Coordinates of C-alpha atoms in Angstrom, one line a residue:
Chain A
M1 CA -11.5 5.3 1.6
A2 CA -10.6 1.9 2.9
Q3 CA -13.5 -0.3 4.1
L4 CA -13.3 -2.9 6.8
R5 CA -15.9 -5.4 7.8
A6 CA -15.6 -8.4 10.2
H7 CA -17.2 -9.9 13.3
G8 CA -20.3 -7.6 12.9
I9 CA -18.4 -4.3 12.8
R10 CA -18.2 -2.1 9.7
A11 CA -15.9 0.9 9.2
H12 CA -15.1 3.2 6.3
L13 CA -11.8 4.6 7.3
P14 CA -11.0 8.2 6.7
T15 CA -7.7 8.9 4.8
G16 CA -4.7 8.1 6.9
F17 CA -6.4 5.6 9.2
E18 CA -5.3 2.0 9.6
G19 CA -7.6 -0.5 11.3
R20 CA -8.0 -4.1 12.5
I21 CA -11.1 -5.9 13.5
F22 CA -10.5 -9.2 15.2
R23 CA -11.5 -11.7 17.8
H24 CA -9.3 -13.6 20.2
N25 CA -9.1 -17.3 19.8
A26 CA -11.6 -18.9 22.2
E27 CA -10.8 -22.1 24.0
G28 CA -13.4 -24.7 25.0
P29 CA -16.9 -23.4 25.7
E30 CA -15.6 -19.9 26.1
R31 CA -16.6 -17.2 23.6
S32 CA -14.6 -14.4 22.4
H33 CA -16.0 -11.1 21.2
A34 CA -15.0 -8.5 18.6
V35 CA -12.3 -5.9 19.1
A36 CA -11.5 -3.2 16.7
H37 CA -8.5 -0.9 16.6
F38 CA -8.2 2.2 14.5
A39 CA -5.1 4.4 14.3
T40 CA -3.5 7.2 12.3
F41 CA -0.1 5.5 12.7
A42 CA 1.3 2.1 11.8
L43 CA -0.4 -0.4 14.0
P44 CA 2.1 -2.9 15.4
T45 CA 1.3 -6.6 14.8
E46 CA 0.7 -7.2 18.5
V47 CA -1.4 -4.6 20.3
G48 CA -3.1 -5.0 23.6
D49 CA -6.9 -4.7 23.6
F50 CA -6.7 -1.2 24.9
G51 CA -3.6 0.0 23.1
G52 CA -0.8 -1.5 25.0
G53 CA 2.2 -1.5 22.6
A54 CA 0.6 1.1 20.4
V55 CA 0.0 4.3 22.4
T56 CA 3.7 4.6 23.2
L57 CA 4.3 5.0 19.4
M58 CA 1.9 7.9 19.0
R59 CA 3.0 11.3 17.7
D60 CA 1.3 14.5 18.8
T61 CA -1.0 14.4 15.8
D62 CA -2.0 10.8 16.2
I63 CA -5.3 9.1 17.2
F64 CA -5.9 5.6 18.5
A65 CA -9.4 4.2 19.0
V66 CA -10.7 1.0 20.4
L67 CA -14.1 -0.6 20.0
F68 CA -14.3 -3.5 22.5
E69 CA -17.2 -5.8 22.8
Y70 CA -18.3 -7.4 26.1
G71 CA -20.2 -10.5 26.6
P72 CA -24.1 -10.7 26.7
E73 CA -24.1 -10.9 30.5
S74 CA -23.3 -7.2 30.4
L75 CA -26.5 -6.4 28.6
G76 CA -29.1 -4.5 30.6
T77 CA -26.6 -3.3 33.2
P78 CA -26.6 0.4 34.0
L79 CA -23.0 0.8 32.7
F80 CA -24.2 -0.1 29.2
A81 CA -27.5 1.8 29.3
H82 CA -26.5 4.3 26.7
E83 CA -27.9 3.3 23.3
G84 CA -25.7 3.6 20.2
I85 CA -22.1 4.6 19.4
P86 CA -21.2 8.1 20.3
K87 CA -21.0 9.9 17.0
E88 CA -20.2 13.5 18.0
L89 CA -17.5 14.0 20.6
S90 CA -16.2 17.4 21.7
P91 CA -12.8 18.5 23.0
E92 CA -14.3 18.6 26.6
H93 CA -14.8 14.9 26.5
F94 CA -11.1 14.3 26.5
A95 CA -8.9 14.4 29.6
P96 CA -5.5 13.1 30.6
H97 CA -6.8 11.3 33.6
V98 CA -9.0 9.1 31.5
L99 CA -6.0 7.3 30.0
R100 CA -5.6 3.7 31.0
R101 CA -1.9 4.2 30.8
G102 CA -1.0 7.8 31.6
L103 CA 1.5 9.1 29.0
K104 CA 2.6 12.7 29.2
G105 CA 0.7 15.0 26.8
Q106 CA -1.9 12.4 25.8
A107 CA -5.6 12.5 26.6
G108 CA -8.4 10.0 26.4
T109 CA -12.1 9.4 26.6
Q110 CA -14.1 6.2 27.2
W111 CA -17.8 5.4 26.6
F112 CA -19.9 2.4 27.4
F113 CA -23.0 1.7 25.3
T114 CA -25.1 -0.9 23.6
E115 CA -25.8 -1.1 19.9
N116 CA -27.9 -3.7 18.2
G117 CA -28.0 -5.8 21.3
R118 CA -24.3 -5.8 21.7
P119 CA -22.5 -4.2 24.7
F120 CA -19.4 -2.2 23.8
T121 CA -16.9 0.3 25.1
L122 CA -15.3 2.9 23.0
Y123 CA -11.9 4.1 24.1
I124 CA -10.0 6.9 22.3
V125 CA -6.6 8.3 22.9
L126 CA -5.3 11.6 21.4
G127 CA -1.6 12.1 20.9
S128 CA -1.8 15.6 22.3
Y129 CA -4.2 17.1 24.8
A130 CA -3.1 20.5 23.6
R131 CA -4.2 19.7 20.1
R132 CA -7.5 18.1 21.1
R133 CA -9.7 20.6 19.2
A134 CA -8.1 19.7 15.9
L135 CA -7.9 16.0 16.6
V136 CA -11.5 15.6 17.8
S137 CA -12.8 16.6 14.3
V138 CA -10.8 13.7 12.9
V139 CA -12.2 11.4 15.5
N140 CA -15.7 12.4 14.7
R141 CA -15.1 11.6 11.0
L142 CA -14.1 8.1 12.0
L143 CA -17.0 7.6 14.4
A144 CA -19.4 8.8 11.7
Q145 CA -18.3 5.8 9.6
L146 CA -18.5 3.1 12.2
A147 CA -21.4 0.7 12.5
V148 CA -22.2 -2.3 14.6
E149 CA -24.4 -5.0 13.1
V150 CA -26.6 -7.5 14.9
S151 CA -24.5 -10.3 16.3
V152 CA -24.8 -13.6 14.4
Q153 CA -23.0 -15.6 17.0
P154 CA -24.8 -18.6 18.5
A155 CA -26.1 -18.4 22.0
P156 CA -23.3 -18.6 24.6
A157 CA -22.6 -22.0 25.9
G158 CA -20.3 -20.9 28.7
P159 CA -18.6 -18.0 30.3
G160 CA -17.5 -15.0 28.2
W161 CA -13.8 -14.6 27.3
N162 CA -13.4 -10.9 27.2
Chain B
M1 CA 21.3 -33.7 -66.3
V2 CA 17.9 -33.0 -67.7
A3 CA 16.3 -34.5 -64.6
V4 CA 18.4 -32.1 -62.4
C5 CA 17.4 -29.1 -64.5
V6 CA 13.7 -30.1 -64.2
V7 CA 13.9 -30.5 -60.4
L8 CA 15.8 -27.2 -60.1
G9 CA 13.2 -25.5 -62.3
A10 CA 10.4 -26.9 -60.1
V11 CA 12.1 -25.7 -56.9
V12 CA 12.6 -22.2 -58.3
A13 CA 9.0 -22.1 -59.5
L14 CA 7.8 -23.2 -56.0
L15 CA 10.0 -20.6 -54.3
A16 CA 8.7 -17.9 -56.7
V17 CA 5.1 -18.8 -55.7
L18 CA 6.0 -18.7 -52.0
V19 CA 7.7 -15.3 -52.3
A20 CA 4.7 -14.0 -54.3
G21 CA 2.4 -15.2 -51.6
L22 CA 4.5 -13.6 -48.8
L23 CA 4.6 -10.3 -50.7
R24 CA 0.8 -10.4 -51.2
S25 CA 0.3 -11.1 -47.5
H26 CA 2.6 -8.3 -46.5
A27 CA 0.7 -5.9 -48.8
D28 CA -2.6 -7.0 -47.3
I29 CA -1.2 -6.3 -43.8
L30 CA 0.2 -2.9 -44.8
K31 CA -3.2 -2.0 -46.4
A32 CA -5.0 -3.1 -43.2
L33 CA -2.7 -1.0 -41.0
H34 CA -3.1 1.9 -43.3
D35 CA -6.9 1.6 -43.1
L36 CA -6.6 1.6 -39.3
G37 CA -4.7 4.9 -39.4
A38 CA -1.3 3.4 -38.7
G39 CA 0.2 3.9 -42.1
V40 CA 3.8 4.2 -43.1
G41 CA 5.4 7.6 -43.5
D42 CA 5.5 10.9 -41.7
P43 CA 2.0 11.5 -40.3
L44 CA 2.4 15.2 -40.7
D45 CA 3.5 14.9 -44.3
G46 CA 0.4 14.5 -46.5
S47 CA 2.4 14.6 -49.7
G48 CA 4.4 11.4 -49.2
H49 CA 3.1 8.0 -50.0
Q50 CA 0.7 8.5 -47.2
G51 CA -3.0 8.4 -47.9
H52 CA -3.0 7.6 -51.6
A53 CA -4.2 4.1 -51.2
G54 CA -6.3 4.3 -48.1
V55 CA -10.1 4.2 -48.0
H56 CA -10.1 7.6 -46.4
G57 CA -8.7 9.3 -49.4
A58 CA -5.7 11.5 -49.8
G59 CA -6.4 13.6 -46.8
S60 CA -6.4 10.8 -44.2
R61 CA -3.7 10.7 -41.6
P62 CA -2.7 8.1 -39.0
A63 CA -4.5 8.4 -35.8
P64 CA -2.5 8.1 -32.5
V65 CA -2.8 4.8 -30.9
T66 CA -2.9 4.8 -27.1
F67 CA -1.6 1.8 -25.2
T68 CA -2.5 1.2 -21.6
M69 CA -1.3 -1.5 -19.3
G70 CA -3.9 -2.7 -16.8
P71 CA -6.9 -0.8 -15.7
P72 CA -6.7 2.9 -15.6
L73 CA -5.7 4.6 -12.3
P74 CA -8.2 6.9 -10.6
P75 CA -7.5 10.5 -11.5
D76 CA -6.2 11.2 -8.0
R77 CA -3.5 8.6 -8.2
D78 CA -0.2 8.3 -10.1
A79 CA 2.7 5.8 -10.2
S80 CA 4.1 7.0 -6.9
S81 CA 0.9 7.2 -4.8
A82 CA 0.5 4.7 -2.0
P83 CA -3.2 4.0 -1.4
A84 CA -4.5 2.3 1.7
I85 CA -4.8 -1.5 1.6
A86 CA -7.9 -3.1 3.1
G87 CA -8.8 -6.7 3.2
V88 CA -9.0 -9.7 5.4
T89 CA -6.4 -11.8 7.2
P90 CA -6.1 -15.5 6.6
T91 CA -7.9 -16.0 9.9
G92 CA -11.0 -14.0 8.8
D93 CA -10.2 -10.8 10.7
A94 CA -10.3 -7.4 8.9
L95 CA -7.1 -5.4 8.4
A96 CA -6.4 -2.0 6.7
V97 CA -2.9 -0.6 6.3
S98 CA -2.2 3.0 5.3
P99 CA 1.5 3.1 4.3
A100 CA 1.4 6.7 3.3
G101 CA 0.0 7.8 6.5
S102 CA 2.5 6.2 8.8
S103 CA 6.0 7.3 9.6
G104 CA 9.0 5.3 8.4
F105 CA 9.2 2.7 5.7
T106 CA 6.6 0.1 4.8
L107 CA 7.7 -2.7 2.6
L108 CA 4.8 -4.4 0.8
A109 CA 5.5 -7.9 -0.4
F110 CA 3.0 -9.2 -2.9
L111 CA 3.2 -12.9 -2.7
S112 CA 1.1 -15.9 -3.8
T113 CA 0.8 -19.4 -2.3
G114 CA 1.3 -21.1 -5.7
C115 CA 4.4 -19.4 -7.1
A116 CA 7.5 -21.3 -6.7
S117 CA 9.8 -18.3 -6.4
C118 CA 7.6 -17.0 -3.5
A119 CA 8.4 -20.0 -1.3
G120 CA 11.8 -18.6 -0.3
F121 CA 10.2 -15.4 0.8
W122 CA 7.5 -17.1 2.9
D123 CA 10.2 -19.1 4.5
A124 CA 12.4 -16.0 5.2
F125 CA 9.5 -14.2 6.8
R126 CA 9.2 -16.9 9.4
R127 CA 12.4 -15.5 10.9
P128 CA 11.7 -11.7 11.1
A129 CA 14.8 -11.1 13.2
D130 CA 17.0 -12.3 10.4
L131 CA 15.4 -10.2 7.7
G132 CA 17.9 -7.4 8.1
L133 CA 15.4 -4.6 7.6
P134 CA 16.2 -1.3 9.2
M135 CA 14.8 -0.4 12.6
G136 CA 11.3 1.0 12.2
A137 CA 10.6 -0.5 8.8
R138 CA 7.6 -2.7 8.7
L139 CA 6.8 -5.6 6.4
V140 CA 3.3 -6.3 5.2
V141 CA 2.6 -9.3 2.9
V142 CA -0.3 -8.8 0.5
T143 CA -1.9 -11.8 -1.2
K144 CA -4.9 -11.8 -3.5
G145 CA -8.2 -11.9 -1.8
P146 CA -10.1 -15.0 -0.7
D147 CA -11.7 -15.1 -4.1
R148 CA -8.3 -16.0 -5.6
E149 CA -6.4 -17.6 -2.7
I150 CA -7.3 -20.1 -0.1
P151 CA -7.0 -18.5 3.3
G152 CA -5.9 -21.8 4.9
E153 CA -3.0 -22.1 2.6
V154 CA -2.0 -18.5 3.2
A155 CA -2.2 -19.1 7.0
A156 CA -0.1 -22.2 6.7
L157 CA 2.7 -20.3 4.9
A158 CA 2.5 -17.1 7.0
G159 CA 4.7 -17.2 10.1
P160 CA 3.4 -16.0 13.5
G161 CA 3.4 -12.3 13.9
L162 CA 3.5 -11.6 10.2
S163 CA 1.1 -9.0 8.9
V164 CA -0.8 -10.5 6.0
V165 CA -3.6 -8.8 4.1
M166 CA -5.6 -10.6 1.5
S167 CA -6.8 -8.0 -1.0
S168 CA -7.2 -8.4 -4.8
D169 CA -7.9 -4.7 -5.0
A170 CA -4.5 -3.9 -3.6
W171 CA -2.8 -5.7 -6.5
T172 CA -4.8 -3.5 -8.9
D173 CA -4.1 -0.3 -7.0
Y174 CA -0.4 -1.0 -7.0
E175 CA -0.4 -2.3 -10.6
V176 CA 1.4 -5.5 -9.5
P177 CA 2.4 -7.4 -12.6
G178 CA 2.9 -10.8 -10.8
S179 CA 4.4 -12.3 -7.8
P180 CA 6.8 -12.0 -6.1
F181 CA 6.7 -8.2 -6.2
F182 CA 7.9 -5.6 -3.7
V183 CA 6.9 -2.0 -3.1
L184 CA 8.7 0.3 -0.8
I185 CA 6.8 3.3 0.6
D186 CA 8.3 6.2 2.5
G187 CA 5.5 7.1 5.0
D188 CA 7.1 10.5 5.8
A189 CA 7.1 11.5 2.1
G190 CA 3.7 9.7 1.6
R191 CA 4.8 8.0 -1.6
R192 CA 6.3 4.9 -3.3
I193 CA 10.0 5.2 -3.6
G194 CA 10.8 1.9 -5.2
E195 CA 9.3 -1.3 -6.6
G196 CA 10.3 -4.4 -8.4
V197 CA 11.2 -8.0 -8.1
A198 CA 14.0 -10.0 -6.5
N199 CA 15.2 -13.5 -6.2
H200 CA 16.2 -13.3 -2.6
F201 CA 15.0 -11.2 0.3
D202 CA 18.6 -10.2 1.0
Q203 CA 18.5 -8.1 -2.2
V204 CA 15.3 -6.3 -1.1
A205 CA 16.6 -5.7 2.4
E206 CA 19.8 -4.2 1.1
L207 CA 17.9 -1.7 -1.0
V208 CA 15.6 -0.9 1.9
R209 CA 18.7 -0.3 4.0
R210 CA 20.2 2.0 1.4
A211 CA 16.9 4.0 1.2
D212 CA 17.0 4.3 5.0
I213 CA 20.6 5.5 4.9
D214 CA 19.7 8.0 2.2
A215 CA 16.8 9.3 4.2
T216 CA 18.9 9.6 7.3
A217 CA 21.9 11.2 5.6
F218 CA 20.0 13.7 3.6
G219 CA 17.0 14.0 5.9
A220 CA 14.7 13.1 3.1
G221 CA 11.5 13.7 4.9
T222 CA 12.5 16.9 6.6
R223 CA 14.2 18.3 3.6
A224 CA 11.2 17.6 1.4
D225 CA 9.0 19.4 4.0
R226 CA 11.5 22.3 4.1
T227 CA 11.9 22.7 0.3
V228 CA 8.2 22.6 -0.3
A229 CA 7.9 25.8 1.8
M230 CA 10.7 27.5 -0.1
D231 CA 10.8 29.0 -3.5
G232 CA 12.9 31.2 -5.8
P233 CA 16.2 32.4 -4.5
E234 CA 15.7 30.9 -1.1
R235 CA 15.3 27.4 -2.6
E236 CA 18.3 28.0 -4.9
S237 CA 20.4 29.0 -2.0
D238 CA 19.3 25.9 -0.1
N239 CA 20.2 23.7 -3.0
D240 CA 23.7 25.3 -3.3
S241 CA 24.2 24.8 0.4
V242 CA 23.4 21.0 0.1
L243 CA 25.7 20.7 -2.9
R244 CA 28.5 22.4 -1.1
Q245 CA 28.1 20.1 1.9
A246 CA 28.4 17.2 -0.5
G247 CA 31.7 18.6 -1.8
I248 CA 30.2 19.7 -5.1
L249 CA 31.4 23.3 -5.8
P250 CA 30.6 25.6 -8.7
G251 CA 32.2 24.3 -11.9
D252 CA 32.2 20.7 -10.8
P253 CA 32.1 18.4 -13.8
S254 CA 29.3 16.4 -12.3
L255 CA 27.0 19.4 -12.8
Y256 CA 27.5 19.3 -16.5
P257 CA 26.8 15.7 -17.7
T258 CA 27.3 15.1 -21.4
S259 CA 26.3 11.4 -21.6
L260 CA 24.3 8.8 -19.7
E261 CA 27.6 7.4 -18.4
D262 CA 28.2 10.7 -16.7
L263 CA 24.9 10.4 -14.9
Y264 CA 24.8 6.6 -14.1
G265 CA 28.4 5.4 -14.6
P266 CA 29.5 2.6 -17.0
P267 CA 26.8 0.3 -18.1
D268 CA 28.3 -2.7 -16.4
A269 CA 28.5 -0.9 -13.1
R270 CA 24.9 0.1 -13.0
M271 CA 22.5 -1.6 -10.6
P272 CA 20.0 -3.8 -12.3
L273 CA 16.7 -2.0 -12.0
S274 CA 13.1 -3.0 -12.5
R275 CA 10.6 -0.2 -12.9
T276 CA 11.6 2.5 -10.4
G277 CA 13.8 1.0 -7.9
L278 CA 14.3 -2.5 -6.5
G279 CA 16.5 -5.1 -8.0
Q280 CA 15.4 -7.3 -10.8
A281 CA 15.2 -11.1 -10.8
S282 CA 17.6 -12.7 -13.3

């Protein structure tokens, strides 16, 4: 089981998953925040934050997941009121209309939450809406092994980047 | 004349002493080997000159000596398995690659910043469009981890857009003997299909292209999937069909090789191989 850890995110990847945890380069006083991509297919070198350039490569049996951190200004807002990463999703949580980019046959789900004082969104795409029951169990295996640590970044000196 | 005879006599005596010393040393080595269980003679033949001088007595027999290269592999792995690679990038991000879980080919290039023969590869990877890899094949450079390599140096050598994982564990998992070293993985088959060293990336790219052509021509992935599900007469019939399509009919001499040349061609026409597949540096 491959283990990834960077920028305050830890993941033990189930067999078959690839992953990348990164931060955009910040310029000047701006701050960038963590982004994590997980996929059951070969992640291209350049992938948009929410899967641009990757979701078009998905097979029916594939999964793509994003953990995207927002700036501290989002803390305490109603959107991020939910505490903790969703760990147990069900097939009913996935729908084609949730996709940021509607691709035929695919389905997605998106959650906003706060964990350890850090606001995140979790966005997951399934390669096939029809296979969602089988794929969701794999998604839950991934989510069970995800953890967000307390941020060690210094206090923001300017506007957030993400 | 007398002086010459004296000198010759002294030389002969000196040589005799040296020979006696060598024989004594040889006898000591043989005795030590015998005591360790690696004696001379048929290990199954207790009646030969085996065991009569050893400390274990006449019944002692040589014990098998097991040689291993590198750390032992976990029980769920073998020489063709392609485990996931997890590490960090030169910029401090985390990256995990699962070559056996993805479709298509993944070429792992195990490189170092310090090896002179790696420099040409680092340079070639700065021009990905000129690499000549088949469409869909991806290249991942694997260096040792930050404990063995300086991330800044790796970052300076790696071109933009190049996937680089720094992971010492990956070098152990793939039993990499040194750099440069390449491993080709067929994601559809979920296993390593070739590995070795090369002087120039053109050599590696050519072998990847051949593997791609083979996979396309013979439908390697789909055929493997299909034959796994078949057994007995059905599988035999499928094999016959594939052979017929290739022009190999019953009675074809190629079905009855009598020598290595029949299988691999003349020695000078064989491709230089290293380990299981890729070309070898010379």
